C-alpha positions as CSV (number, residue, x, y, z in Angstrom):
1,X,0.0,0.0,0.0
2,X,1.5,3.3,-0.9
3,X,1.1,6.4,1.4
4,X,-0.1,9.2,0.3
5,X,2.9,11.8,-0.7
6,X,3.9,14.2,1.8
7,X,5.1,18.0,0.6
8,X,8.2,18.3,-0.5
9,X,10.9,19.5,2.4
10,X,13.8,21.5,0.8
11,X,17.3,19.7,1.8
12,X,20.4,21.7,3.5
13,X,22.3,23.1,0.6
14,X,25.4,21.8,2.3
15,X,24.4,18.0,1.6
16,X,22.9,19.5,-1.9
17,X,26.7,20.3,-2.7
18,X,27.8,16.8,-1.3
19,X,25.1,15.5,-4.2
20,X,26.4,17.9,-7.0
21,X,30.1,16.4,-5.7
22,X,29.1,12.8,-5.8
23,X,27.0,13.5,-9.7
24,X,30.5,15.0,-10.6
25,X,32.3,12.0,-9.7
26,X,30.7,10.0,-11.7
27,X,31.8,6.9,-9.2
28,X,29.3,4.2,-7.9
29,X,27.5,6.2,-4.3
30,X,26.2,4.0,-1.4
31,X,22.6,5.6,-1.5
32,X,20.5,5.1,1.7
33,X,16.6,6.5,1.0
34,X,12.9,6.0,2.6
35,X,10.6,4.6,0.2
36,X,6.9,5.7,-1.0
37,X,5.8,2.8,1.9
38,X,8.0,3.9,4.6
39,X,10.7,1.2,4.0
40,X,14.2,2.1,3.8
41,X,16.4,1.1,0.8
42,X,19.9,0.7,-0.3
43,X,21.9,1.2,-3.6
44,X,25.0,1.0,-5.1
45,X,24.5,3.8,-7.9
46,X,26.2,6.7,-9.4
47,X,23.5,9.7,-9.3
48,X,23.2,11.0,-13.1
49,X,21.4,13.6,-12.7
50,X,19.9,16.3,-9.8
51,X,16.7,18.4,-10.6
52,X,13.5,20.0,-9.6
53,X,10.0,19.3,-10.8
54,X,6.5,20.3,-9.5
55,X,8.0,21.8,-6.8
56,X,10.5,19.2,-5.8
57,X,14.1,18.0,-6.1
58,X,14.8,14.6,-7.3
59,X,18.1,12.5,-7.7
60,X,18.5,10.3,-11.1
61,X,20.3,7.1,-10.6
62,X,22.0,5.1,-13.2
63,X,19.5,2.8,-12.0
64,X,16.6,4.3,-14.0
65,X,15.4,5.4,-10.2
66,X,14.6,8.5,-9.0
67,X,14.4,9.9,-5.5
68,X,13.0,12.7,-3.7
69,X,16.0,14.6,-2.4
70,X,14.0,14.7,1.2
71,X,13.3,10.8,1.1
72,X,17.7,10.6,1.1
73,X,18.9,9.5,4.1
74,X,22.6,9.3,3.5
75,X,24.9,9.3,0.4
76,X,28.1,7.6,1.0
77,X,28.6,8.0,5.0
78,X,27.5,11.5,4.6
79,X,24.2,11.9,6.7
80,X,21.6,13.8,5.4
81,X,20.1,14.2,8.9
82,X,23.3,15.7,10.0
83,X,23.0,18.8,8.0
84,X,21.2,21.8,9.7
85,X,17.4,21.9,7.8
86,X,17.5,25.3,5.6
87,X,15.6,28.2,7.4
């Protein structure tokens, strides 16, 4: 059963840097995120592509996935949780 989607909650433009570095790289990311039911996931991914639409920020994976920036929870050790929330 899928929950109903929750507004979008702009990330810390610190750990939106540490995306733009990791897209850069071009290398294979450990990508921890919160799925549309609540579960978390794991991939090993390189992240193709960042961009906003409707109103949201999304992360393209090599995968053919793409994530909500606000759903990440961490990208290669760095925590999104640890960042302060933008003001």
């Amino acid at each position: 059963m899928t929950r109903p989607s929750t507004p979008y909650a702009p990330i810390n433009c610190e750990f939106h840097d540490v995306l733009e570095a990791t897209a850069t790289r071009r290398s294979t990311a450990s990508i921890r995120f919160v799925d549309e039911d609540g579960a978390q996931q794991q991939r090993n991914a390189r992240i193709i592509a960042l961009y906003a639409n409707g109103g949201s920020e999304y992360a393209e994976l090599d995968t053919g996935e793409r994530i909500r920036l606000d759903r990440l929870v961490s990208v290669d050790g760095e925590v999104l949780a640890d960042y302060t929330p933008p003001t």
